[in-house]
XYZ file of C-alpha atoms in Angstrom:
659
model
C 32.988 17.714 -1.071
C 30.721 18.672 1.813
C 30.208 15.941 4.383
C 26.703 14.524 4.611
C 24.718 16.176 7.394
C 23.064 13.499 9.513
C 23.131 11.786 12.893
C 26.622 10.463 13.769
C 25.268 6.931 14.142
C 23.973 7.020 10.576
C 26.855 8.697 8.779
C 29.204 5.777 8.103
C 32.646 6.509 6.704
C 35.877 7.321 8.517
C 34.762 10.548 10.127
C 34.118 8.871 13.468
C 37.468 8.300 15.145
C 35.922 5.752 17.482
C 34.981 3.400 14.630
C 36.754 0.035 14.822
C 36.036 -2.872 12.515
C 37.269 -5.383 15.115
C 39.717 -7.329 12.933
C 43.431 -7.810 13.582
C 45.926 -6.822 10.879
C 46.546 -10.459 9.971
C 42.803 -11.057 9.665
C 42.413 -8.023 7.416
C 45.220 -9.293 5.177
C 43.488 -12.664 4.921
C 40.169 -10.983 4.088
C 41.867 -8.773 1.503
C 43.276 -11.881 -0.179
C 39.810 -13.398 -0.364
C 38.337 -10.161 -1.713
C 41.058 -10.084 -4.366
C 39.945 -13.492 -5.632
C 36.204 -12.941 -5.369
C 36.284 -9.437 -6.864
C 39.528 -9.104 -8.852
C 40.743 -6.172 -10.939
C 39.752 -6.725 -14.570
C 41.010 -5.631 -17.947
C 38.821 -3.215 -19.876
C 39.076 -5.629 -22.809
C 36.763 -7.963 -20.896
C 34.091 -5.259 -20.923
C 34.539 -3.997 -24.487
C 33.210 -7.233 -25.966
C 29.902 -6.781 -24.150
C 27.244 -5.488 -26.560
C 24.555 -5.004 -23.937
C 26.073 -1.906 -22.349
C 25.139 1.512 -23.618
C 27.752 3.748 -22.053
C 31.028 4.756 -23.655
C 33.323 2.623 -21.536
C 36.508 3.804 -23.244
C 35.872 7.349 -22.060
C 34.014 6.591 -18.818
C 36.595 7.026 -16.058
C 34.213 5.904 -13.314
C 33.465 2.586 -15.014
C 37.137 2.089 -15.819
C 38.085 2.690 -12.178
C 35.398 0.265 -10.980
C 36.539 -2.350 -13.494
C 40.196 -2.039 -12.540
C 39.645 -1.981 -8.777
C 39.672 -5.120 -6.636
C 37.498 -5.865 -3.614
C 40.489 -5.407 -1.318
C 40.975 -1.725 -2.143
C 39.904 1.299 -0.066
C 37.288 1.931 1.314
C 37.067 -1.722 2.446
C 35.905 -2.495 5.144
C 34.065 0.859 5.248
C 31.005 1.390 3.104
C 31.847 5.014 2.327
C 34.723 7.475 2.620
C 34.965 10.476 4.944
C 32.610 12.434 2.681
C 29.890 9.798 2.775
C 30.622 8.586 -0.763
C 31.557 5.202 -2.192
C 33.787 5.457 -5.301
C 31.788 2.695 -7.042
C 28.520 4.648 -6.975
C 29.183 6.756 -10.063
C 30.066 3.662 -12.045
C 26.854 1.825 -11.161
C 24.669 4.936 -11.482
C 23.729 5.179 -7.805
C 22.962 8.439 -6.021
C 22.158 8.757 -2.321
C 19.339 11.025 -1.179
C 20.668 14.426 -0.074
C 17.956 15.155 2.525
C 17.177 18.518 0.932
C 13.399 18.234 0.800
C 12.443 18.183 4.436
C 8.812 18.900 5.176
C 6.866 19.366 8.388
C 9.441 21.755 9.797
C 13.102 20.986 9.085
C 14.883 20.672 12.451
C 12.018 19.776 14.764
C 12.217 16.817 17.133
C 8.522 16.245 17.866
C 9.137 13.806 20.739
C 11.753 15.961 22.472
C 9.575 16.929 25.427
C 8.931 13.286 26.321
C 11.998 11.347 25.220
C 14.947 10.303 27.383
C 17.834 9.041 25.269
C 19.985 6.841 27.486
C 22.899 7.178 25.057
C 23.197 10.760 26.366
C 22.692 9.848 30.042
C 24.934 8.579 32.834
C 24.433 7.074 36.266
C 24.612 10.575 37.717
C 22.010 12.139 35.392
C 19.430 9.480 34.556
C 17.381 9.650 37.747
C 16.947 13.412 37.535
C 16.053 13.190 33.847
C 13.291 10.720 34.700
C 12.017 12.916 37.509
C 12.022 15.934 35.206
C 9.597 14.079 32.933
C 7.119 13.750 35.784
C 7.892 10.191 36.864
C 7.918 8.801 40.392
C 11.494 7.510 40.777
C 13.377 6.101 43.754
C 16.904 4.749 43.982
C 17.681 1.341 45.413
C 21.385 2.044 45.926
C 22.059 -1.376 47.459
C 21.004 -3.165 44.250
C 21.883 -0.302 41.884
C 18.288 -0.106 40.627
C 16.112 2.855 39.725
C 12.487 2.077 40.560
C 9.923 3.848 38.406
C 6.161 3.868 38.896
C 3.537 4.555 36.243
C 0.040 3.528 35.223
C 0.915 1.760 31.988
C 4.193 0.412 30.666
C 4.534 -0.151 26.909
C 7.446 -2.237 25.628
C 8.165 -1.165 22.048
C 7.193 1.895 20.024
C 6.179 0.518 16.622
C 2.772 0.033 15.046
C 1.459 -1.696 18.172
C 3.285 0.153 20.931
C 2.877 3.581 19.374
C -0.883 3.182 19.132
C -1.123 1.786 22.671
C 0.898 4.675 24.118
C -1.339 7.192 22.387
C -4.662 5.634 23.408
C -3.642 5.027 27.038
C -2.112 8.457 27.589
C -5.068 10.180 25.901
C -7.294 8.470 28.465
C -5.362 10.235 31.233
C -2.957 7.505 32.328
C 0.754 8.029 32.942
C 2.535 5.976 30.284
C 6.170 4.900 30.006
C 7.450 3.484 26.709
C 10.712 1.545 26.645
C 12.379 1.205 23.251
C 15.735 -0.479 22.739
C 16.360 1.424 19.515
C 17.375 5.059 19.191
C 15.382 8.144 18.263
C 15.990 9.723 14.862
C 14.223 12.458 12.909
C 14.351 13.257 9.168
C 17.437 15.449 9.314
C 19.266 12.600 11.075
C 18.786 10.124 8.253
C 21.729 9.629 5.924
C 20.087 7.174 3.467
C 23.407 5.319 3.590
C 22.571 1.654 3.388
C 25.101 0.174 5.808
C 24.852 2.526 8.822
C 21.086 2.857 8.372
C 20.527 -0.896 8.376
C 22.811 -1.216 11.385
C 20.944 1.352 13.461
C 17.354 1.028 12.285
C 16.881 -2.733 12.006
C 16.914 -5.684 14.361
C 20.369 -7.253 14.463
C 21.633 -4.667 12.006
C 19.445 -6.057 9.229
C 21.433 -9.306 9.220
C 18.930 -11.595 10.881
C 18.464 -15.094 9.504
C 16.518 -18.181 10.512
C 18.541 -20.968 12.118
C 18.963 -22.760 8.780
C 19.748 -19.540 6.881
C 16.684 -20.124 4.684
C 15.033 -16.775 5.423
C 16.489 -13.308 5.980
C 14.270 -11.196 8.220
C 13.873 -7.421 8.300
C 12.343 -5.952 11.463
C 12.514 -2.340 12.601
C 14.452 -1.506 15.760
C 14.159 2.224 16.349
C 11.618 4.663 17.757
C 8.642 4.039 15.489
C 9.653 0.420 14.925
C 8.724 -1.001 11.565
C 6.553 2.022 10.770
C 9.705 4.174 10.665
C 11.432 2.025 8.042
C 8.670 0.260 6.125
C 7.739 0.970 2.531
C 4.561 2.984 3.244
C 2.029 0.431 1.966
C -1.329 0.830 3.749
C -3.597 -2.041 2.755
C -6.617 -2.781 4.915
C -7.300 -6.254 6.275
C -8.852 -8.259 3.416
C -12.522 -9.174 3.829
C -11.850 -12.916 3.567
C -9.236 -12.699 6.325
C -11.585 -10.814 8.660
C -14.250 -13.432 7.973
C -11.813 -16.282 8.632
C -10.596 -14.826 11.919
C -14.108 -14.070 13.072
C -15.712 -17.374 12.136
C -13.013 -20.041 12.012
C -10.992 -18.636 14.921
C -14.179 -17.559 16.742
C -12.974 -13.985 17.251
C -15.968 -11.751 16.407
C -13.863 -8.610 16.914
C -12.590 -8.793 13.345
C -16.011 -8.493 11.715
C -17.337 -5.977 14.206
C -18.107 -2.314 13.662
C -15.452 -1.652 16.306
C -12.719 -3.085 14.084
C -14.015 -1.525 10.860
C -14.152 1.838 12.609
C -10.637 1.301 13.958
C -9.295 0.855 10.423
C -10.865 4.146 9.378
C -9.451 5.891 12.459
C -5.977 4.516 11.780
C -6.008 5.510 8.107
C -7.111 9.037 8.982
C -4.512 9.335 11.734
C -1.540 8.372 9.568
C -2.732 10.284 6.499
C -3.411 7.407 4.112
C -4.053 8.421 0.509
C -4.539 6.388 -2.681
C -3.172 9.170 -4.869
C 0.152 8.684 -6.643
C 1.110 11.438 -9.053
C 4.336 9.886 -10.332
C 5.522 6.291 -10.063
C 9.151 5.236 -9.876
C 10.950 2.951 -12.309
C 10.130 -0.388 -10.673
C 6.436 0.384 -10.261
C 6.305 1.551 -13.879
C 7.692 -1.866 -14.821
C 5.079 -3.711 -12.758
C 2.243 -1.605 -14.128
C 3.346 -1.836 -17.762
C 3.942 -5.592 -17.597
C 0.525 -6.218 -16.053
C -1.234 -4.003 -18.559
C 0.478 -5.713 -21.488
C -0.657 -9.086 -20.137
C -4.184 -7.896 -19.407
C -3.674 -8.342 -15.665
C -5.222 -6.138 -13.018
C -2.840 -3.848 -11.168
C -3.959 -1.612 -8.296
C -2.538 1.524 -6.762
C -1.315 1.006 -3.207
C -2.522 3.486 -0.576
C 0.349 5.076 1.356
C 0.733 7.066 4.571
C 2.300 9.974 2.719
C 1.291 12.588 0.186
C 0.323 11.655 -3.351
C 3.501 13.174 -4.774
C 5.802 11.475 -2.259
C 8.690 10.382 -4.502
C 11.100 8.998 -1.902
C 12.996 5.771 -2.481
C 14.851 6.003 0.835
C 12.003 5.320 3.263
C 13.508 1.953 4.135
C 16.402 3.856 5.717
C 14.116 6.344 7.430
C 12.140 8.812 5.319
C 14.483 11.812 4.760
C 11.680 14.037 3.487
C 9.642 13.628 6.667
C 6.460 12.869 4.722
C 5.901 9.254 5.760
C 3.627 9.150 8.780
C 5.111 6.494 11.058
C 4.161 6.224 14.731
C 7.078 8.461 15.700
C 5.399 11.434 13.986
C 1.765 10.555 14.717
C 0.639 8.352 17.607
C 3.755 8.881 19.733
C 3.537 12.661 19.325
C 0.028 12.498 20.786
C 1.344 10.294 23.601
C 4.120 12.728 24.489
C 1.711 15.650 24.337
C -0.358 13.781 26.935
C 2.580 13.236 29.275
C 3.996 9.903 28.083
C 7.718 9.305 28.564
C 9.774 7.376 26.000
C 13.049 5.831 27.209
C 15.286 4.912 24.266
C 18.235 2.544 24.276
C 16.378 0.575 26.950
C 15.760 -3.174 26.679
C 13.163 -5.121 28.638
C 14.913 -8.119 30.223
C 12.259 -9.791 32.334
C 8.592 -9.364 33.151
C 7.856 -9.097 36.877
C 5.068 -11.196 38.359
C 3.363 -11.522 41.719
C 0.594 -13.713 43.064
C -2.832 -12.756 41.788
C -5.454 -12.387 44.507
C -8.363 -11.492 42.219
C -11.117 -13.882 41.162
C -10.000 -13.941 37.518
C -8.616 -17.454 37.816
C -5.143 -16.376 36.719
C -2.445 -17.312 39.206
C -0.082 -14.528 38.198
C -0.330 -10.783 38.098
C 2.088 -8.733 36.007
C 3.736 -5.984 38.045
C 5.990 -4.459 35.405
C 9.396 -5.176 33.943
C 13.081 -5.223 34.769
C 15.026 -3.414 32.066
C 18.568 -2.401 31.271
C 19.949 0.442 29.227
C 22.220 -0.257 26.293
C 24.409 2.723 27.130
C 27.899 2.016 28.428
C 27.625 5.084 30.670
C 24.595 3.774 32.597
C 25.039 0.767 34.877
C 21.802 1.100 36.832
C 18.972 -1.304 36.045
C 15.426 0.038 35.707
C 12.574 -1.584 37.594
C 9.414 -0.164 36.060
C 6.260 -0.916 38.047
C 2.897 -0.480 36.343
C -0.781 -1.315 36.750
C -0.728 -2.791 33.249
C 2.164 -3.918 31.091
C 1.825 -3.940 27.311
C 4.294 -6.038 25.344
C 4.640 -4.589 21.842
C 8.116 -5.707 20.833
C 6.859 -7.470 17.729
C 6.379 -11.091 16.750
C 10.090 -11.854 17.046
C 10.696 -10.386 20.508
C 7.448 -10.581 22.493
C 7.408 -14.418 22.746
C 11.037 -14.768 23.964
C 10.407 -12.114 26.631
C 7.298 -13.915 27.866
C 8.910 -17.361 27.847
C 12.131 -16.240 29.537
C 9.964 -14.574 32.208
C 8.334 -17.886 33.077
C 5.092 -18.030 31.077
C 4.243 -21.478 29.744
C 1.235 -21.209 27.425
C 1.961 -23.590 24.535
C 1.032 -20.991 21.917
C 3.702 -18.505 22.936
C 6.362 -18.503 20.247
C 4.473 -20.889 17.969
C 2.278 -20.123 14.919
C 4.868 -17.695 13.536
C 3.966 -16.480 10.035
C 6.480 -14.618 7.887
C 4.914 -13.751 4.502
C 7.903 -15.387 2.753
C 9.272 -13.535 -0.267
C 11.272 -14.507 -3.324
C 12.567 -11.881 -5.733
C 12.745 -11.855 -9.490
C 14.605 -9.341 -11.615
C 14.601 -7.910 -15.106
C 17.183 -5.719 -16.821
C 15.889 -2.724 -18.772
C 18.551 -0.782 -20.731
C 18.287 2.987 -20.763
C 17.120 2.745 -24.389
C 13.762 1.552 -23.033
C 12.531 5.141 -22.934
C 9.000 4.225 -21.829
C 10.320 3.412 -18.370
C 12.009 6.393 -16.769
C 14.288 6.585 -13.764
C 16.503 4.357 -11.633
C 15.737 1.432 -9.384
C 16.316 3.425 -6.180
C 14.109 6.378 -7.137
C 10.442 7.030 -6.389
C 7.912 5.609 -3.981
C 8.945 2.078 -3.048
C 5.499 0.468 -3.307
C 2.830 2.287 -5.299
C 1.342 -0.622 -7.253
C 0.340 -4.222 -6.550
C -0.816 -7.168 -8.619
C -2.985 -9.627 -6.729
C -2.809 -12.998 -8.425
C -6.252 -14.396 -9.141
C -6.811 -18.127 -8.650
C -8.447 -20.271 -11.343
C -12.134 -19.515 -11.790
C -13.140 -23.054 -10.795
C -11.759 -22.667 -7.257
C -13.179 -20.797 -4.277
C -9.802 -19.759 -2.878
C -8.489 -16.225 -2.666
C -5.423 -14.795 -4.419
C -2.424 -17.090 -4.124
C 0.145 -14.311 -3.946
C 0.653 -10.612 -4.363
C 3.408 -9.062 -6.456
C 4.938 -5.753 -5.395
C 8.234 -3.908 -5.693
C 11.044 -3.756 -3.109
C 13.662 -1.325 -1.903
C 17.045 -2.781 -2.726
C 20.190 -0.737 -2.183
C 23.409 -1.652 -3.980
C 24.859 -3.554 -1.025
C 21.688 -5.637 -0.612
C 21.605 -6.194 -4.372
C 25.228 -7.340 -4.301
C 24.541 -9.661 -1.376
C 21.572 -11.347 -3.059
C 23.218 -11.723 -6.466
C 24.427 -15.295 -6.976
C 28.189 -15.170 -7.325
C 29.457 -16.849 -10.471
C 32.688 -14.950 -11.071
C 34.245 -11.571 -10.472
C 33.573 -10.678 -14.110
C 29.885 -11.615 -13.906
C 29.458 -9.799 -10.608
C 30.848 -6.543 -11.957
C 28.644 -6.819 -15.028
C 25.612 -7.207 -12.773
C 26.611 -4.200 -10.698
C 26.953 -2.010 -13.795
C 23.340 -2.921 -14.567
C 22.159 -2.234 -11.009
C 20.371 1.074 -11.571
C 18.198 -0.356 -14.355
C 17.607 -3.808 -12.892
C 14.020 -3.850 -11.687
C 12.990 -6.278 -8.960
C 9.573 -7.688 -8.182
C 8.738 -9.469 -4.943
C 6.304 -12.351 -4.639
C 4.631 -12.377 -1.211
C 2.542 -15.357 -0.153
C 0.043 -15.709 2.652
C 1.842 -18.627 4.274
C -0.068 -21.566 5.672
C 3.032 -23.012 7.356
C 4.057 -21.915 10.848
C 7.460 -21.392 12.381
C 8.466 -20.687 15.935
C 10.511 -18.245 17.974
C 10.995 -19.295 21.575
C 14.463 -17.785 22.103
C 15.590 -14.331 21.079
C 17.352 -14.454 17.734
C 16.427 -18.100 17.023
C 13.798 -18.461 14.304
C 12.739 -21.853 12.922
C 10.590 -21.971 9.810
C 9.836 -24.163 6.805
C 7.387 -23.646 3.941
C 4.554 -26.119 3.398
C 3.799 -27.843 0.101
C 0.942 -25.418 -0.560
C 3.228 -22.458 0.197
C 5.752 -23.746 -2.334
C 3.078 -24.103 -4.987
C 1.840 -20.565 -4.369
C 5.384 -19.217 -4.378
C 6.177 -20.979 -7.642
C 3.039 -19.593 -9.287
C 3.836 -16.091 -8.018
C 7.470 -16.117 -9.121
C 6.511 -17.392 -12.570
C 3.900 -14.661 -12.858
C 6.432 -12.025 -11.804
C 8.853 -13.180 -14.511
C 6.096 -13.025 -17.130
C 5.329 -9.458 -16.028
C 8.984 -8.444 -16.345
C 9.230 -9.967 -19.821
C 5.981 -8.301 -20.902
C 7.290 -4.946 -19.666
C 10.243 -5.209 -22.043
C 13.109 -6.685 -20.015
C 16.020 -7.870 -22.172
C 17.024 -10.382 -19.513
C 15.215 -11.812 -16.501
C 16.161 -14.132 -13.685
C 15.896 -15.191 -10.072
C 18.410 -15.083 -7.241
C 18.764 -18.854 -7.180
C 22.304 -19.880 -6.288
C 23.180 -20.989 -9.846
C 22.343 -17.567 -11.309
C 19.175 -18.743 -13.063
C 18.332 -16.308 -15.912
C 17.386 -16.062 -19.574
C 17.859 -13.542 -22.402
C 14.498 -12.343 -23.653
C 15.290 -11.042 -27.116
C 14.021 -13.182 -29.981
C 13.019 -16.171 -27.872
C 9.869 -18.148 -28.462
C 6.947 -18.552 -26.096
C 7.887 -22.218 -25.767
C 11.379 -21.275 -24.645
C 9.939 -18.887 -22.069
C 7.583 -21.539 -20.702
C 10.393 -24.098 -20.561
C 12.464 -21.651 -18.525
C 9.547 -20.823 -16.227
C 8.812 -24.468 -15.555
C 12.305 -24.781 -14.111
C 11.663 -21.914 -11.665
C 11.015 -23.801 -8.442
C 11.296 -22.554 -4.849
C 14.161 -24.548 -3.348
C 15.504 -25.105 0.146
C 17.860 -22.742 1.961
C 21.618 -22.330 1.784
C 22.341 -25.096 4.310
C 20.238 -27.682 2.483
C 21.651 -30.767 0.784
C 20.519 -29.715 -2.687
C 22.818 -28.580 -5.484
C 21.040 -25.213 -5.733
C 19.255 -23.109 -3.140
C 17.187 -19.981 -2.592
C 17.386 -17.239 0.001
C 13.923 -16.126 1.073
C 13.213 -12.891 2.888
C 10.541 -11.609 5.259
C 9.559 -8.106 6.284
C 6.257 -9.137 7.908
C 6.330 -11.289 11.036
C 3.094 -12.107 12.877
C 1.049 -14.655 14.824
C 3.619 -15.905 17.346
C 1.512 -14.946 20.372
C -1.842 -15.307 18.726
C -5.237 -14.308 20.001
C -7.487 -17.250 20.768
C -10.913 -18.068 22.138
C -9.297 -19.966 25.020
C -5.831 -20.824 26.309
C -5.679 -23.921 24.120
C -6.130 -21.843 20.984
C -4.165 -18.727 21.841
C -1.611 -17.042 24.067
C -3.911 -14.060 24.718
C -7.659 -13.523 24.764
C -9.720 -11.261 22.510
C -8.799 -8.307 24.732
C -5.106 -9.007 24.158
C -4.605 -10.089 27.784
C -2.417 -13.055 28.675
C -4.307 -16.178 29.676
C -1.733 -16.695 32.451
C -1.086 -13.277 33.962
C -3.562 -10.548 34.804
C -2.486 -7.085 33.707
C -0.176 -8.356 30.950
C -1.352 -7.433 27.464
C 0.150 -8.031 24.032
C -0.387 -5.334 21.449
C 1.630 -6.069 18.320
C 1.651 -8.270 15.200
C 2.167 -11.393 17.275
C -1.526 -11.424 18.333
C -2.821 -11.833 14.766
C -4.442 -15.271 14.405
C -2.677 -16.074 11.112
C -0.962 -14.401 8.189
C -2.786 -11.398 6.725
C -1.723 -11.910 3.106
C -1.030 -8.200 2.487
C 1.250 -5.577 4.023
C 0.072 -5.694 7.660
C 0.617 -2.184 9.082
C -3.051 -1.155 8.973
C -4.109 -4.504 10.449
C -1.577 -4.219 13.283
C -2.491 -0.646 14.175
C -6.237 -1.326 13.968
C -5.934 -4.394 16.202
C -3.744 -2.412 18.598
C -6.315 0.387 18.673
C -9.075 -2.040 19.694
C -6.921 -3.775 22.311
C -5.756 -0.443 23.735
C -9.299 0.772 24.256
C -10.038 -2.429 26.145
C -6.941 -1.851 28.280
C -8.366 1.579 29.111
C -11.554 -0.129 30.293
C -9.460 -2.527 32.386
C -7.527 0.316 34.027
C -10.712 2.218 34.815
C -12.141 -0.862 36.505
C -9.219 -1.168 38.943
């Protein structure tokens, strides 16, 4: 079998001789013993009695091998073998994207002329590479520091940073972008779940709140979240713009400036509402809603109408999804911006402010380090303005650790908490074609309508997720090795729906990697209503079994059950505490949208930054990411983030021109 062609960091398997799992032999033997108990080899007789399977197990060698194999067998602890294949995939009906449908020019690296990848640099080459990109660089050999000067420094390259880099460089300013992730292009992507999560997500995709209640997904690569998100492009809801403008006293959000920014953003990233062919999960959502008489909308996406890629969460292998790394950042590089990858901002640099602004501090730039083992030099990047765009999880810790003390920094963190529900649809359900991992990830949405006698907006939205087999296996409540293997055999036809709430509760992030968060009573009520609605939709779409990922394996068979039995089951579907709670059962929540932790406010009591995105404490320090949003958006926030960033960036241009 031909090895998968992709970037070495994304290939997985045993092909990389430098790979080490880090365990001693004795530790591996102990782990193998545990795996043997948790996932034991099973007799085929235990599968033959199951009437719900529709494959010929007696003649299916792949299923037989999967059934007879224990969790301690090869390729543990590797996800795949040297050919990029896991032997369980055929049994569970999983196929990895082959990267054959590249568009926009196969092997191009559109940021090549402006990117410096520190993973390919050394102490002897880095300075010259920076100079070659047109930067003013001097060496402080005594302190082993490279000093770089520019007009504008942007920390982060996602939906906020990418827009900022484009707007500032287009205005004629020399821009440097520092990004701690690496740069990948479509032909680099492997669509392999493990290596992709490890390289493209914050903390390798294994990032939990301090009480393990919520698992967080945040992009950590050039393009940030826009490189790995699920393409949904929903504009800021009218009620949210009204709330931010009137209740938070931020007129920007109901201004023509902001409305125009949303149109500019949508045009720039190629948003379309067309979807020519929906994947399995979105077919389920649409059919269930239609059978219940519920409204279901198409979701605009930043890709073509016939974009049928289920791998965008691991980087879009077709090259169709228009993240910042193929839109805004390309413009920035074309206008002379330099992007330094594998480079982490450690500390903001401040001096005394002599202007009449009333702010005691003036931001001078940042001290950064590379994450490459071959570069020991620190980078001191001096700039007229510094733009923090590391996202709602990283901007506040950087500001706090640098000495800023505004009480709003790190507080007011909103997460759009998510709970998943699932329904199993045998292949005999011919109305619903395809597999769970195929097709556009989000192409439809159901917005729950509140009771007619209330004046509130939708309590929750219901969409579809990307869920690879490893993530599916991780979320499945473990009851026994037999039950787990049964679930995995159903993987490809187990549709998931996600309930997303606009959370009223706030968490905090004041230290990097330490997230505290707890749902409010209202959030729990909205989550319960949304999860119950999602289960009704799955049942109405024809699922033979539905359930949640609650720790006790909560589920119910749907064939020949009464409406009363369904309602009794649904009434017992309650959002519970996290895994470390005292309760008998627990839920694991997830979050792919983090915002509000450095919110914009009318004064320093209400926010960490003003309506221009500038810090209340330090002149020349701007924040341009999801953390400035006053509260949760209630829908997928990419358009809101980029539109807000566009407005802030234009105001930064005005600031620079006034200097």
